[in-house]
Amino acid sequence: MAPEVRTVVNLKPYRQALALPGLRSLLLVSVLARIPLTATGVTLTFYVVLDLGRGYGAAGLVGAASTVGAALGSPLLGRLVDRRGLRPVLALTTVAEAVFWASAPTLSYPVLLPAAFLAGLLALPVFSVVRQSVAALVPAEHRRPAYALDSMSVELSFMVGPALAVALATAISPRTTLWAVGAGIVASGVAFWLLNPPTRSADEPAGPHRKVSRREWLTPRLLAVLAVSLAATLVLGGTDVAVVAVLRASGEVGWTGVVLAMWAVASLVGGFAYGAVSRSFSPLALMAALSLCTIPVGLGGSHWWLLCLALVPAGALCAPTIAATSDAVSRLAPAGVRGEAMGLHGSAVTVGIAVGAPLAGAVIDASAPLWGFAVTGAIGALVALVVLPVELRHRRETLGEAAPAELAAATT
């Protein structure tokens, strides 16, 4: 008799999560909606450099203005969702996106700069809204695979969006690409308005609610999770730049797409495995492991295939880390302020990427490409050490609360 064959990957958590009403449609729409959003940075860069004739520094300033606007606007829009509901915010941001992207190809550089900031401030809040809706649709015990799926969808969007923008900008023109990306973003806003995913679960009050002061929910532990989120994306942003620098230094820059694709595939595999396991992992532990695995990556830079292999351990931790931070914020924030909390999470992620890339670039310019990996990874590890006391205090409090309950159960 043949030995029993066991399934290596447990798909039950995914089946249970996807069986929940509304989650499949939310994830499908979110993948399509995020593709044009992930293409905005490279699209604006091509337009400023090629059509306006400015340098990459000027293009970077436009990207920075948009990023700063998004970092400030994300929690404000989240708070508006908490107070007024999702559809009014989607209507406001979709109209703002339509105005910016329709007019951007006609704007001079001095006008484009503040316009990009305002567009970032009123950017379509797809990333934070999806994570808020996942928390509303999915019970706490099924959120890990749901957030793993969300994190994998983000990875897919970043694989497709920028590549499509580059292809369109080089094949046709950057100006046309601006309009195409804008049309995609507006279509995304309309799709989300029609879908109107819930921002609170059925057992959470949908009407007016008691005002929750920030002191009640913006706890040291939630701040620690936000710090972990920022540090994780700082490491990722630095890795992105360091990969290009290492390959350029070794004369293998033509393999950049392959190496980044391998990194993304490793993230997808890691995200899938994270959602399939039967236990949760601390966001702090995942971020610390991501940082430590990133530090030695530059040592494999002598050949592109060695760099691919060196990136696999860190890559496999990308999606799980972001998923774990989203899950943690959804559990720590009360329903009445979850939109603002997810907005703060989105800001942390945005700021981390925005800081990581130029930081790695400055380090590489001052030393060597491999230090781009080492320094950003070391910063992530340092943040983990700073946040560790908060995590240890929480665990002590949890054990202290559990002990009396176990004692009472044993005596009954």
mmCIF file of C-alpha atoms in Angstrom:
data_model
loop_
_atom_site.group_PDB
_atom_site.id
_atom_site.type_symbol
_atom_site.label_atom_id
_atom_site.label_comp_id
_atom_site.label_asym_id
_atom_site.label_seq_id
_atom_site.Cartn_x
_atom_site.Cartn_y
_atom_site.Cartn_z
ATOM 1 C CA MET A 1 0.000 0.000 0.000
ATOM 2 C CA ALA A 2 1.342 3.391 -0.910
ATOM 3 C CA PRO A 3 2.171 5.661 2.009
ATOM 4 C CA GLU A 4 -0.302 8.382 2.847
ATOM 5 C CA VAL A 5 0.442 11.613 1.028
ATOM 6 C CA ARG A 6 0.056 14.726 3.146
ATOM 7 C CA THR A 7 -0.434 18.212 1.837
ATOM 8 C CA VAL A 8 2.605 20.334 2.645
ATOM 9 C CA VAL A 9 0.757 23.651 2.508
ATOM 10 C CA ASN A 10 -2.354 24.103 4.603
ATOM 11 C CA LEU A 11 -4.923 25.880 2.436
ATOM 12 C CA LYS A 12 -7.722 25.708 5.015
ATOM 13 C CA PRO A 13 -7.065 29.214 6.453
ATOM 14 C CA TYR A 14 -7.366 30.692 2.953
ATOM 15 C CA ARG A 15 -10.529 28.749 2.153
ATOM 16 C CA GLN A 16 -12.129 29.900 5.394
ATOM 17 C CA ALA A 17 -11.175 33.529 4.808
ATOM 18 C CA LEU A 18 -12.256 33.606 1.156
ATOM 19 C CA ALA A 19 -15.580 31.992 2.050
ATOM 20 C CA LEU A 20 -16.500 35.106 4.033
ATOM 21 C CA PRO A 21 -19.015 37.311 2.179
ATOM 22 C CA GLY A 22 -17.486 40.288 0.413
ATOM 23 C CA LEU A 23 -13.788 39.463 0.843
ATOM 24 C CA ARG A 24 -13.178 38.010 -2.628
ATOM 25 C CA SER A 25 -14.684 41.006 -4.415
ATOM 26 C CA LEU A 26 -12.784 43.405 -2.139
ATOM 27 C CA LEU A 27 -9.422 41.739 -2.865
ATOM 28 C CA LEU A 28 -10.106 41.528 -6.604
ATOM 29 C CA VAL A 29 -11.042 45.203 -6.885
ATOM 30 C CA SER A 30 -8.096 46.170 -4.686
ATOM 31 C CA VAL A 31 -5.566 44.459 -6.986
ATOM 32 C CA LEU A 32 -6.929 46.251 -10.051
ATOM 33 C CA ALA A 33 -7.225 49.571 -8.207
ATOM 34 C CA ARG A 34 -3.687 49.524 -6.867
ATOM 35 C CA ILE A 35 -2.031 48.971 -10.261
ATOM 36 C CA PRO A 36 -2.438 52.588 -11.470
ATOM 37 C CA LEU A 37 -1.628 53.901 -7.984
ATOM 38 C CA THR A 38 1.713 52.070 -7.950
ATOM 39 C CA ALA A 39 2.522 53.589 -11.357
ATOM 40 C CA THR A 40 2.258 57.235 -10.258
ATOM 41 C CA GLY A 41 5.872 57.700 -9.139
ATOM 42 C CA VAL A 42 7.564 56.450 -12.292
ATOM 43 C CA THR A 43 4.959 58.206 -14.470
ATOM 44 C CA LEU A 44 5.624 61.614 -12.903
ATOM 45 C CA THR A 45 9.387 61.000 -13.124
ATOM 46 C CA PHE A 46 9.219 60.292 -16.863
ATOM 47 C CA TYR A 47 7.052 63.355 -17.452
ATOM 48 C CA VAL A 48 9.299 65.764 -15.517
ATOM 49 C CA VAL A 49 12.529 64.434 -17.038
ATOM 50 C CA LEU A 50 11.462 63.844 -20.653
ATOM 51 C CA ASP A 51 8.613 66.285 -21.325
ATOM 52 C CA LEU A 52 9.545 69.157 -19.019
ATOM 53 C CA GLY A 53 13.279 68.701 -19.575
ATOM 54 C CA ARG A 54 14.174 68.796 -15.892
ATOM 55 C CA GLY A 55 16.663 66.605 -14.034
ATOM 56 C CA TYR A 56 16.042 63.611 -11.820
ATOM 57 C CA GLY A 57 16.457 65.811 -8.762
ATOM 58 C CA ALA A 58 13.531 67.941 -9.898
ATOM 59 C CA ALA A 59 11.520 64.781 -10.537
ATOM 60 C CA GLY A 60 12.420 63.575 -7.064
ATOM 61 C CA LEU A 61 11.061 66.806 -5.579
ATOM 62 C CA VAL A 62 7.691 66.210 -7.264
ATOM 63 C CA GLY A 63 7.646 62.679 -5.878
ATOM 64 C CA ALA A 64 8.621 63.967 -2.443
ATOM 65 C CA ALA A 65 5.855 66.589 -2.515
ATOM 66 C CA SER A 66 3.299 63.915 -3.371
ATOM 67 C CA THR A 67 4.666 61.620 -0.671
ATOM 68 C CA VAL A 68 4.570 64.291 2.030
ATOM 69 C CA GLY A 69 1.012 65.143 1.040
ATOM 70 C CA ALA A 70 -0.009 61.480 1.195
ATOM 71 C CA ALA A 71 1.652 60.991 4.595
ATOM 72 C CA LEU A 72 -0.239 63.975 6.018
ATOM 73 C CA GLY A 73 -3.508 63.218 4.268
ATOM 74 C CA SER A 74 -3.836 59.502 4.987
ATOM 75 C CA PRO A 75 -4.799 59.761 8.694
ATOM 76 C CA LEU A 76 -6.975 62.819 8.004
ATOM 77 C CA LEU A 77 -8.921 60.955 5.332
ATOM 78 C CA GLY A 78 -9.139 57.925 7.619
ATOM 79 C CA ARG A 79 -10.620 60.100 10.340
ATOM 80 C CA LEU A 80 -13.123 61.459 7.825
ATOM 81 C CA VAL A 81 -14.118 57.894 6.921
ATOM 82 C CA ASP A 82 -14.701 57.162 10.620
ATOM 83 C CA ARG A 83 -16.935 60.210 11.006
ATOM 84 C CA ARG A 84 -18.719 60.584 7.650
ATOM 85 C CA GLY A 85 -18.521 57.164 6.046
ATOM 86 C CA LEU A 86 -16.613 55.813 3.077
ATOM 87 C CA ARG A 87 -18.555 57.096 0.063
ATOM 88 C CA PRO A 88 -18.202 60.855 0.768
ATOM 89 C CA VAL A 89 -14.428 60.406 1.122
ATOM 90 C CA LEU A 90 -14.246 58.361 -2.086
ATOM 91 C CA ALA A 91 -16.258 61.015 -3.935
ATOM 92 C CA LEU A 92 -13.970 63.803 -2.682
ATOM 93 C CA THR A 93 -10.719 62.011 -3.459
ATOM 94 C CA THR A 94 -11.861 60.671 -6.836
ATOM 95 C CA VAL A 95 -12.798 64.184 -7.996
ATOM 96 C CA ALA A 96 -9.463 65.520 -6.693
ATOM 97 C CA GLU A 97 -7.576 62.788 -8.565
ATOM 98 C CA ALA A 98 -9.525 63.527 -11.758
ATOM 99 C CA VAL A 99 -8.694 67.235 -11.563
ATOM 100 C CA PHE A 100 -4.977 66.640 -10.927
ATOM 101 C CA TRP A 101 -4.338 63.985 -13.568
ATOM 102 C CA ALA A 102 -6.413 65.784 -16.215
ATOM 103 C CA SER A 103 -4.508 69.026 -15.679
ATOM 104 C CA ALA A 104 -1.010 67.671 -14.837
ATOM 105 C CA PRO A 105 0.143 67.386 -18.498
ATOM 106 C CA THR A 106 -0.580 71.097 -18.986
ATOM 107 C CA LEU A 107 1.164 72.354 -15.833
ATOM 108 C CA SER A 108 4.560 73.994 -15.734
ATOM 109 C CA TYR A 109 7.059 72.651 -13.221
ATOM 110 C CA PRO A 110 6.583 75.439 -10.612
ATOM 111 C CA VAL A 111 2.838 74.757 -10.615
ATOM 112 C CA LEU A 112 3.183 70.975 -10.763
ATOM 113 C CA LEU A 113 5.142 70.912 -7.496
ATOM 114 C CA PRO A 114 2.379 72.296 -5.198
ATOM 115 C CA ALA A 115 -0.273 70.498 -7.252
ATOM 116 C CA ALA A 116 1.466 67.179 -6.536
ATOM 117 C CA PHE A 117 1.409 67.969 -2.823
ATOM 118 C CA LEU A 118 -2.338 68.703 -2.906
ATOM 119 C CA ALA A 119 -2.945 65.572 -4.972
ATOM 120 C CA GLY A 120 -1.064 63.525 -2.382
ATOM 121 C CA LEU A 121 -3.052 65.150 0.409
ATOM 122 C CA LEU A 122 -6.306 64.085 -1.277
ATOM 123 C CA ALA A 123 -5.017 60.838 -2.790
ATOM 124 C CA LEU A 124 -7.463 57.985 -3.194
ATOM 125 C CA PRO A 125 -7.051 56.054 0.101
ATOM 126 C CA VAL A 126 -7.236 52.581 -1.431
ATOM 127 C CA PHE A 127 -4.464 50.981 0.644
ATOM 128 C CA SER A 128 -5.804 52.040 4.050
ATOM 129 C CA VAL A 129 -9.461 51.541 3.090
ATOM 130 C CA VAL A 130 -8.829 47.965 1.960
ATOM 131 C CA ARG A 131 -7.110 47.139 5.254
ATOM 132 C CA GLN A 132 -9.898 48.790 7.225
ATOM 133 C CA SER A 133 -12.502 46.842 5.251
ATOM 134 C CA VAL A 134 -10.639 43.559 5.793
ATOM 135 C CA ALA A 135 -10.905 44.176 9.542
ATOM 136 C CA ALA A 136 -14.642 44.823 9.137
ATOM 137 C CA LEU A 137 -15.326 41.769 6.963
ATOM 138 C CA VAL A 138 -13.092 39.221 8.665
ATOM 139 C CA PRO A 139 -13.283 38.015 12.283
ATOM 140 C CA ALA A 140 -10.066 38.408 14.239
ATOM 141 C CA GLU A 141 -9.264 34.676 14.107
ATOM 142 C CA HIS A 142 -9.224 34.699 10.262
ATOM 143 C CA ARG A 143 -7.433 38.004 9.669
ATOM 144 C CA ARG A 144 -3.926 36.587 9.301
ATOM 145 C CA PRO A 145 -4.617 34.826 5.961
ATOM 146 C CA ALA A 146 -6.819 37.738 4.847
ATOM 147 C CA TYR A 147 -4.061 40.273 5.461
ATOM 148 C CA ALA A 148 -1.562 37.893 3.857
ATOM 149 C CA LEU A 149 -3.708 37.924 0.715
ATOM 150 C CA ASP A 150 -3.887 41.718 0.889
ATOM 151 C CA SER A 151 -0.116 41.976 1.234
ATOM 152 C CA MET A 152 0.403 39.630 -1.710
ATOM 153 C CA SER A 153 -1.997 41.721 -3.801
ATOM 154 C CA VAL A 154 0.104 44.801 -3.023
ATOM 155 C CA GLU A 155 3.205 42.929 -4.200
ATOM 156 C CA LEU A 156 1.462 41.945 -7.451
ATOM 157 C CA SER A 157 0.384 45.531 -8.035
ATOM 158 C CA PHE A 158 3.935 46.808 -7.610
ATOM 159 C CA MET A 159 5.157 44.150 -10.040
ATOM 160 C CA VAL A 160 2.662 45.186 -12.727
ATOM 161 C CA GLY A 161 1.972 48.921 -12.283
ATOM 162 C CA PRO A 162 5.434 50.506 -12.719
ATOM 163 C CA ALA A 163 6.322 48.093 -15.535
ATOM 164 C CA LEU A 164 3.177 49.046 -17.474
ATOM 165 C CA ALA A 165 3.887 52.740 -16.926
ATOM 166 C CA VAL A 166 7.459 52.383 -18.234
ATOM 167 C CA ALA A 167 6.249 50.448 -21.274
ATOM 168 C CA LEU A 168 3.548 53.015 -22.075
ATOM 169 C CA ALA A 169 5.816 56.027 -21.500
ATOM 170 C CA THR A 170 8.565 54.650 -23.744
ATOM 171 C CA ALA A 171 6.248 53.292 -26.442
ATOM 172 C CA ILE A 172 3.933 56.327 -26.698
ATOM 173 C CA SER A 173 4.739 59.339 -24.492
ATOM 174 C CA PRO A 174 4.943 60.357 -20.823
ATOM 175 C CA ARG A 175 2.112 62.859 -21.348
ATOM 176 C CA THR A 176 -0.251 60.153 -22.577
ATOM 177 C CA THR A 177 0.852 57.937 -19.710
ATOM 178 C CA LEU A 178 -0.182 60.645 -17.240
ATOM 179 C CA TRP A 179 -3.698 60.643 -18.668
ATOM 180 C CA ALA A 180 -3.829 56.837 -18.765
ATOM 181 C CA VAL A 181 -2.709 56.488 -15.143
ATOM 182 C CA GLY A 182 -5.153 59.201 -14.095
ATOM 183 C CA ALA A 183 -8.003 57.446 -15.887
ATOM 184 C CA GLY A 184 -7.102 54.222 -14.103
ATOM 185 C CA ILE A 185 -7.090 55.936 -10.697
ATOM 186 C CA VAL A 186 -10.455 57.611 -11.332
ATOM 187 C CA ALA A 187 -11.891 54.269 -12.486
ATOM 188 C CA SER A 188 -10.571 52.731 -9.260
ATOM 189 C CA GLY A 189 -12.327 55.383 -7.191
ATOM 190 C CA VAL A 190 -15.597 54.779 -9.039
ATOM 191 C CA ALA A 191 -15.233 51.004 -8.594
ATOM 192 C CA PHE A 192 -14.717 51.370 -4.856
ATOM 193 C CA TRP A 193 -17.631 53.803 -4.611
ATOM 194 C CA LEU A 194 -19.883 51.235 -6.303
ATOM 195 C CA LEU A 195 -18.525 48.346 -4.223
ATOM 196 C CA ASN A 196 -18.821 50.404 -1.009
ATOM 197 C CA PRO A 197 -17.074 47.844 1.235
ATOM 198 C CA PRO A 198 -17.963 48.033 4.939
ATOM 199 C CA THR A 199 -15.632 49.870 7.287
ATOM 200 C CA ARG A 200 -17.188 48.334 10.394
ATOM 201 C CA SER A 201 -18.309 44.779 11.043
ATOM 202 C CA ALA A 202 -21.942 43.799 11.574
ATOM 203 C CA ASP A 203 -21.531 43.702 15.360
ATOM 204 C CA GLU A 204 -19.904 47.148 15.507
ATOM 205 C CA PRO A 205 -22.117 50.265 15.682
ATOM 206 C CA ALA A 206 -22.519 51.941 12.299
ATOM 207 C CA GLY A 207 -24.037 55.205 13.506
ATOM 208 C CA PRO A 208 -22.731 57.920 15.808
ATOM 209 C CA HIS A 209 -20.392 56.599 18.454
ATOM 210 C CA ARG A 210 -18.709 57.805 21.589
ATOM 211 C CA LYS A 211 -15.767 60.011 20.783
ATOM 212 C CA VAL A 212 -12.589 58.118 21.562
ATOM 213 C CA SER A 213 -9.680 60.310 22.564
ATOM 214 C CA ARG A 214 -6.312 59.553 21.002
ATOM 215 C CA ARG A 215 -4.909 58.958 24.476
ATOM 216 C CA GLU A 216 -7.153 55.889 24.753
ATOM 217 C CA TRP A 217 -6.129 54.162 21.553
ATOM 218 C CA LEU A 218 -2.788 55.692 20.479
ATOM 219 C CA THR A 219 -1.015 53.521 23.047
ATOM 220 C CA PRO A 220 2.721 52.766 23.283
ATOM 221 C CA ARG A 221 2.060 49.372 21.700
ATOM 222 C CA LEU A 222 0.259 50.870 18.702
ATOM 223 C CA LEU A 223 3.028 53.438 18.313
ATOM 224 C CA ALA A 224 5.501 50.555 18.433
ATOM 225 C CA VAL A 225 3.653 48.791 15.599
ATOM 226 C CA LEU A 226 3.730 52.013 13.554
ATOM 227 C CA ALA A 227 7.478 52.306 14.190
ATOM 228 C CA VAL A 228 7.939 48.709 13.058
ATOM 229 C CA SER A 229 5.919 49.436 9.909
ATOM 230 C CA LEU A 230 8.064 52.473 9.103
ATOM 231 C CA ALA A 231 11.299 50.591 9.743
ATOM 232 C CA ALA A 232 10.221 47.649 7.572
ATOM 233 C CA THR A 233 9.451 49.803 4.541
ATOM 234 C CA LEU A 234 12.608 51.846 5.138
ATOM 235 C CA VAL A 235 14.557 48.595 4.729
ATOM 236 C CA LEU A 236 12.553 47.746 1.597
ATOM 237 C CA GLY A 237 13.036 51.192 0.076
ATOM 238 C CA GLY A 238 16.769 51.013 0.755
ATOM 239 C CA THR A 239 17.001 47.519 -0.720
ATOM 240 C CA ASP A 240 15.364 48.681 -3.948
ATOM 241 C CA VAL A 241 18.032 51.348 -4.496
ATOM 242 C CA ALA A 242 20.913 49.168 -3.310
ATOM 243 C CA VAL A 243 20.022 46.401 -5.782
ATOM 244 C CA VAL A 244 20.332 48.819 -8.706
ATOM 245 C CA ALA A 245 23.605 50.240 -7.353
ATOM 246 C CA VAL A 246 25.198 46.835 -6.791
ATOM 247 C CA LEU A 247 24.294 45.588 -10.265
ATOM 248 C CA ARG A 248 25.482 48.806 -11.868
ATOM 249 C CA ALA A 249 28.815 48.572 -10.058
ATOM 250 C CA SER A 250 29.299 44.985 -11.261
ATOM 251 C CA GLY A 251 28.335 45.834 -14.851
ATOM 252 C CA GLU A 252 25.164 43.734 -14.741
ATOM 253 C CA VAL A 253 22.520 46.469 -14.599
ATOM 254 C CA GLY A 254 20.614 44.714 -17.400
ATOM 255 C CA TRP A 255 19.651 42.009 -14.910
ATOM 256 C CA THR A 256 17.958 44.471 -12.548
ATOM 257 C CA GLY A 257 14.447 43.472 -13.594
ATOM 258 C CA VAL A 258 15.197 39.783 -13.052
ATOM 259 C CA VAL A 259 16.670 40.368 -9.590
ATOM 260 C CA LEU A 260 13.776 42.573 -8.469
ATOM 261 C CA ALA A 261 11.297 40.043 -9.860
ATOM 262 C CA MET A 262 13.004 37.282 -7.870
ATOM 263 C CA TRP A 263 12.764 39.444 -4.748
ATOM 264 C CA ALA A 264 9.055 39.988 -5.385
ATOM 265 C CA VAL A 265 8.406 36.283 -6.000
ATOM 266 C CA ALA A 266 10.138 35.435 -2.717
ATOM 267 C CA SER A 267 7.849 37.958 -0.999
ATOM 268 C CA LEU A 268 4.775 36.350 -2.559
ATOM 269 C CA VAL A 269 5.864 32.886 -1.440
ATOM 270 C CA GLY A 270 6.619 34.153 2.057
ATOM 271 C CA GLY A 271 3.262 35.927 2.264
ATOM 272 C CA PHE A 272 1.447 32.787 1.164
ATOM 273 C CA ALA A 273 3.262 30.660 3.747
ATOM 274 C CA TYR A 274 2.573 33.234 6.481
ATOM 275 C CA GLY A 275 -1.164 33.094 5.839
ATOM 276 C CA ALA A 276 -1.195 29.286 5.784
ATOM 277 C CA VAL A 277 0.525 28.622 9.108
ATOM 278 C CA SER A 278 -1.526 27.979 12.224
ATOM 279 C CA ARG A 279 0.138 30.507 14.528
ATOM 280 C CA SER A 280 0.706 34.237 14.563
ATOM 281 C CA PHE A 281 4.078 35.955 14.551
ATOM 282 C CA SER A 282 4.992 39.219 16.194
ATOM 283 C CA PRO A 283 5.448 42.096 13.703
ATOM 284 C CA LEU A 284 8.532 43.038 15.696
ATOM 285 C CA ALA A 285 10.088 39.585 15.266
ATOM 286 C CA LEU A 286 9.352 39.561 11.546
ATOM 287 C CA MET A 287 10.780 43.059 11.033
ATOM 288 C CA ALA A 288 13.896 42.205 13.045
ATOM 289 C CA ALA A 289 14.434 39.071 10.949
ATOM 290 C CA LEU A 290 13.866 41.068 7.739
ATOM 291 C CA SER A 291 16.451 43.632 8.832
ATOM 292 C CA LEU A 292 19.045 41.066 9.874
ATOM 293 C CA CYS A 293 18.615 39.111 6.621
ATOM 294 C CA THR A 294 19.045 42.333 4.614
ATOM 295 C CA ILE A 295 22.385 43.363 6.167
ATOM 296 C CA PRO A 296 24.560 40.731 4.382
ATOM 297 C CA VAL A 297 22.732 40.832 1.004
ATOM 298 C CA GLY A 298 25.355 43.085 -0.588
ATOM 299 C CA LEU A 299 27.970 40.375 -0.174
ATOM 300 C CA GLY A 300 26.278 38.476 -3.006
ATOM 301 C CA GLY A 301 26.560 41.340 -5.452
ATOM 302 C CA SER A 302 29.469 40.064 -7.547
ATOM 303 C CA HIS A 303 27.006 38.226 -9.826
ATOM 304 C CA TRP A 304 23.299 38.849 -10.438
ATOM 305 C CA TRP A 305 22.333 35.250 -9.654
ATOM 306 C CA LEU A 306 24.189 35.386 -6.327
ATOM 307 C CA LEU A 307 22.306 38.573 -5.493
ATOM 308 C CA CYS A 308 19.040 36.775 -6.320
ATOM 309 C CA LEU A 309 19.884 33.986 -3.889
ATOM 310 C CA ALA A 310 21.011 36.439 -1.201
ATOM 311 C CA LEU A 311 17.696 38.316 -1.476
ATOM 312 C CA VAL A 312 15.490 35.246 -0.994
ATOM 313 C CA PRO A 313 15.476 35.136 2.857
ATOM 314 C CA ALA A 314 14.795 38.865 3.199
ATOM 315 C CA GLY A 315 12.316 38.791 0.328
ATOM 316 C CA ALA A 316 10.355 35.975 1.943
ATOM 317 C CA LEU A 317 9.830 38.205 4.987
ATOM 318 C CA CYS A 318 8.557 41.313 3.136
ATOM 319 C CA ALA A 319 4.879 40.444 2.692
ATOM 320 C CA PRO A 320 4.549 38.687 6.082
ATOM 321 C CA THR A 321 5.938 41.741 7.894
ATOM 322 C CA ILE A 322 3.522 44.185 6.255
ATOM 323 C CA ALA A 323 0.624 41.772 6.755
ATOM 324 C CA ALA A 324 1.473 41.334 10.443
ATOM 325 C CA THR A 325 1.614 45.086 11.049
ATOM 326 C CA SER A 326 -1.775 45.578 9.353
ATOM 327 C CA ASP A 327 -3.274 42.785 11.443
ATOM 328 C CA ALA A 328 -1.835 44.260 14.643
ATOM 329 C CA VAL A 329 -3.236 47.735 13.940
ATOM 330 C CA SER A 330 -6.679 46.258 13.190
ATOM 331 C CA ARG A 331 -6.672 44.522 16.583
ATOM 332 C CA LEU A 332 -5.312 47.443 18.614
ATOM 333 C CA ALA A 333 -7.535 50.211 17.206
ATOM 334 C CA PRO A 334 -11.190 50.490 18.327
ATOM 335 C CA ALA A 335 -13.743 50.290 15.507
ATOM 336 C CA GLY A 336 -14.665 53.968 15.827
ATOM 337 C CA VAL A 337 -11.135 55.146 15.002
ATOM 338 C CA ARG A 338 -9.920 52.279 12.839
ATOM 339 C CA GLY A 339 -9.887 54.443 9.720
ATOM 340 C CA GLU A 340 -7.582 56.991 11.332
ATOM 341 C CA ALA A 341 -5.381 54.221 12.746
ATOM 342 C CA MET A 342 -5.088 52.553 9.338
ATOM 343 C CA GLY A 343 -4.338 55.970 7.885
ATOM 344 C CA LEU A 344 -1.462 56.355 10.345
ATOM 345 C CA HIS A 345 -0.266 52.897 9.326
ATOM 346 C CA GLY A 346 -0.381 53.978 5.692
ATOM 347 C CA SER A 347 1.588 57.106 6.571
ATOM 348 C CA ALA A 348 4.224 55.042 8.368
ATOM 349 C CA VAL A 349 4.589 52.753 5.358
ATOM 350 C CA THR A 350 4.800 55.735 2.981
ATOM 351 C CA VAL A 351 7.362 57.614 5.075
ATOM 352 C CA GLY A 352 9.501 54.495 5.459
ATOM 353 C CA ILE A 353 9.768 53.986 1.700
ATOM 354 C CA ALA A 354 10.328 57.712 1.118
ATOM 355 C CA VAL A 355 13.179 57.824 3.660
ATOM 356 C CA GLY A 356 14.764 54.452 2.860
ATOM 357 C CA ALA A 357 15.518 55.119 -0.806
ATOM 358 C CA PRO A 358 17.410 58.436 -0.449
ATOM 359 C CA LEU A 359 19.098 57.223 2.733
ATOM 360 C CA ALA A 360 20.496 54.177 0.952
ATOM 361 C CA GLY A 361 21.471 56.396 -1.972
ATOM 362 C CA ALA A 362 23.401 58.771 0.279
ATOM 363 C CA VAL A 363 25.190 55.878 1.980
ATOM 364 C CA ILE A 364 26.086 54.310 -1.372
ATOM 365 C CA ASP A 365 27.413 57.626 -2.739
ATOM 366 C CA ALA A 366 29.605 58.036 0.352
ATOM 367 C CA SER A 367 30.930 54.466 0.478
ATOM 368 C CA ALA A 368 30.069 51.409 -1.611
ATOM 369 C CA PRO A 369 26.831 49.767 -2.883
ATOM 370 C CA LEU A 370 26.881 46.885 -0.398
ATOM 371 C CA TRP A 371 26.621 49.378 2.488
ATOM 372 C CA GLY A 372 23.187 50.374 1.209
ATOM 373 C CA PHE A 373 21.905 46.994 2.381
ATOM 374 C CA ALA A 374 23.967 46.979 5.570
ATOM 375 C CA VAL A 375 23.020 50.435 6.846
ATOM 376 C CA THR A 376 19.265 50.245 6.168
ATOM 377 C CA GLY A 377 19.177 46.731 7.638
ATOM 378 C CA ALA A 378 21.077 47.935 10.701
ATOM 379 C CA ILE A 379 18.613 50.804 11.186
ATOM 380 C CA GLY A 380 15.753 48.315 11.088
ATOM 381 C CA ALA A 381 17.494 46.157 13.684
ATOM 382 C CA LEU A 382 18.107 49.233 15.854
ATOM 383 C CA VAL A 383 14.397 50.145 15.731
ATOM 384 C CA ALA A 384 13.605 46.572 16.766
ATOM 385 C CA LEU A 385 15.847 46.939 19.819
ATOM 386 C CA VAL A 386 14.210 50.271 20.740
ATOM 387 C CA VAL A 387 10.711 48.799 20.430
ATOM 388 C CA LEU A 388 11.569 45.520 22.201
ATOM 389 C CA PRO A 389 10.829 46.780 25.767
ATOM 390 C CA VAL A 390 7.265 47.682 24.731
ATOM 391 C CA GLU A 391 6.739 44.185 23.344
ATOM 392 C CA LEU A 392 8.218 42.534 26.441
ATOM 393 C CA ARG A 393 6.034 44.678 28.723
ATOM 394 C CA HIS A 394 2.951 43.657 26.746
ATOM 395 C CA ARG A 395 3.847 39.982 27.041
ATOM 396 C CA ARG A 396 4.358 40.282 30.794
ATOM 397 C CA GLU A 397 0.964 41.966 31.130
ATOM 398 C CA THR A 398 -0.672 39.276 29.001
ATOM 399 C CA LEU A 399 0.852 36.494 31.090
ATOM 400 C CA GLY A 400 -0.157 38.316 34.276
ATOM 401 C CA GLU A 401 -3.770 38.484 33.125
ATOM 402 C CA ALA A 402 -3.790 34.871 31.930
ATOM 403 C CA ALA A 403 -2.429 33.390 35.166
ATOM 404 C CA PRO A 404 -5.456 34.252 37.407
ATOM 405 C CA ALA A 405 -7.843 32.994 34.736
ATOM 406 C CA GLU A 406 -6.009 29.668 34.486
ATOM 407 C CA LEU A 407 -5.961 29.348 38.272
ATOM 408 C CA ALA A 408 -9.701 30.012 38.478
ATOM 409 C CA ALA A 409 -10.360 27.420 35.755
ATOM 410 C CA ALA A 410 -8.270 24.859 37.609
ATOM 411 C CA THR A 411 -10.196 25.314 40.861
ATOM 412 C CA THR A 412 -13.673 24.942 39.314
#
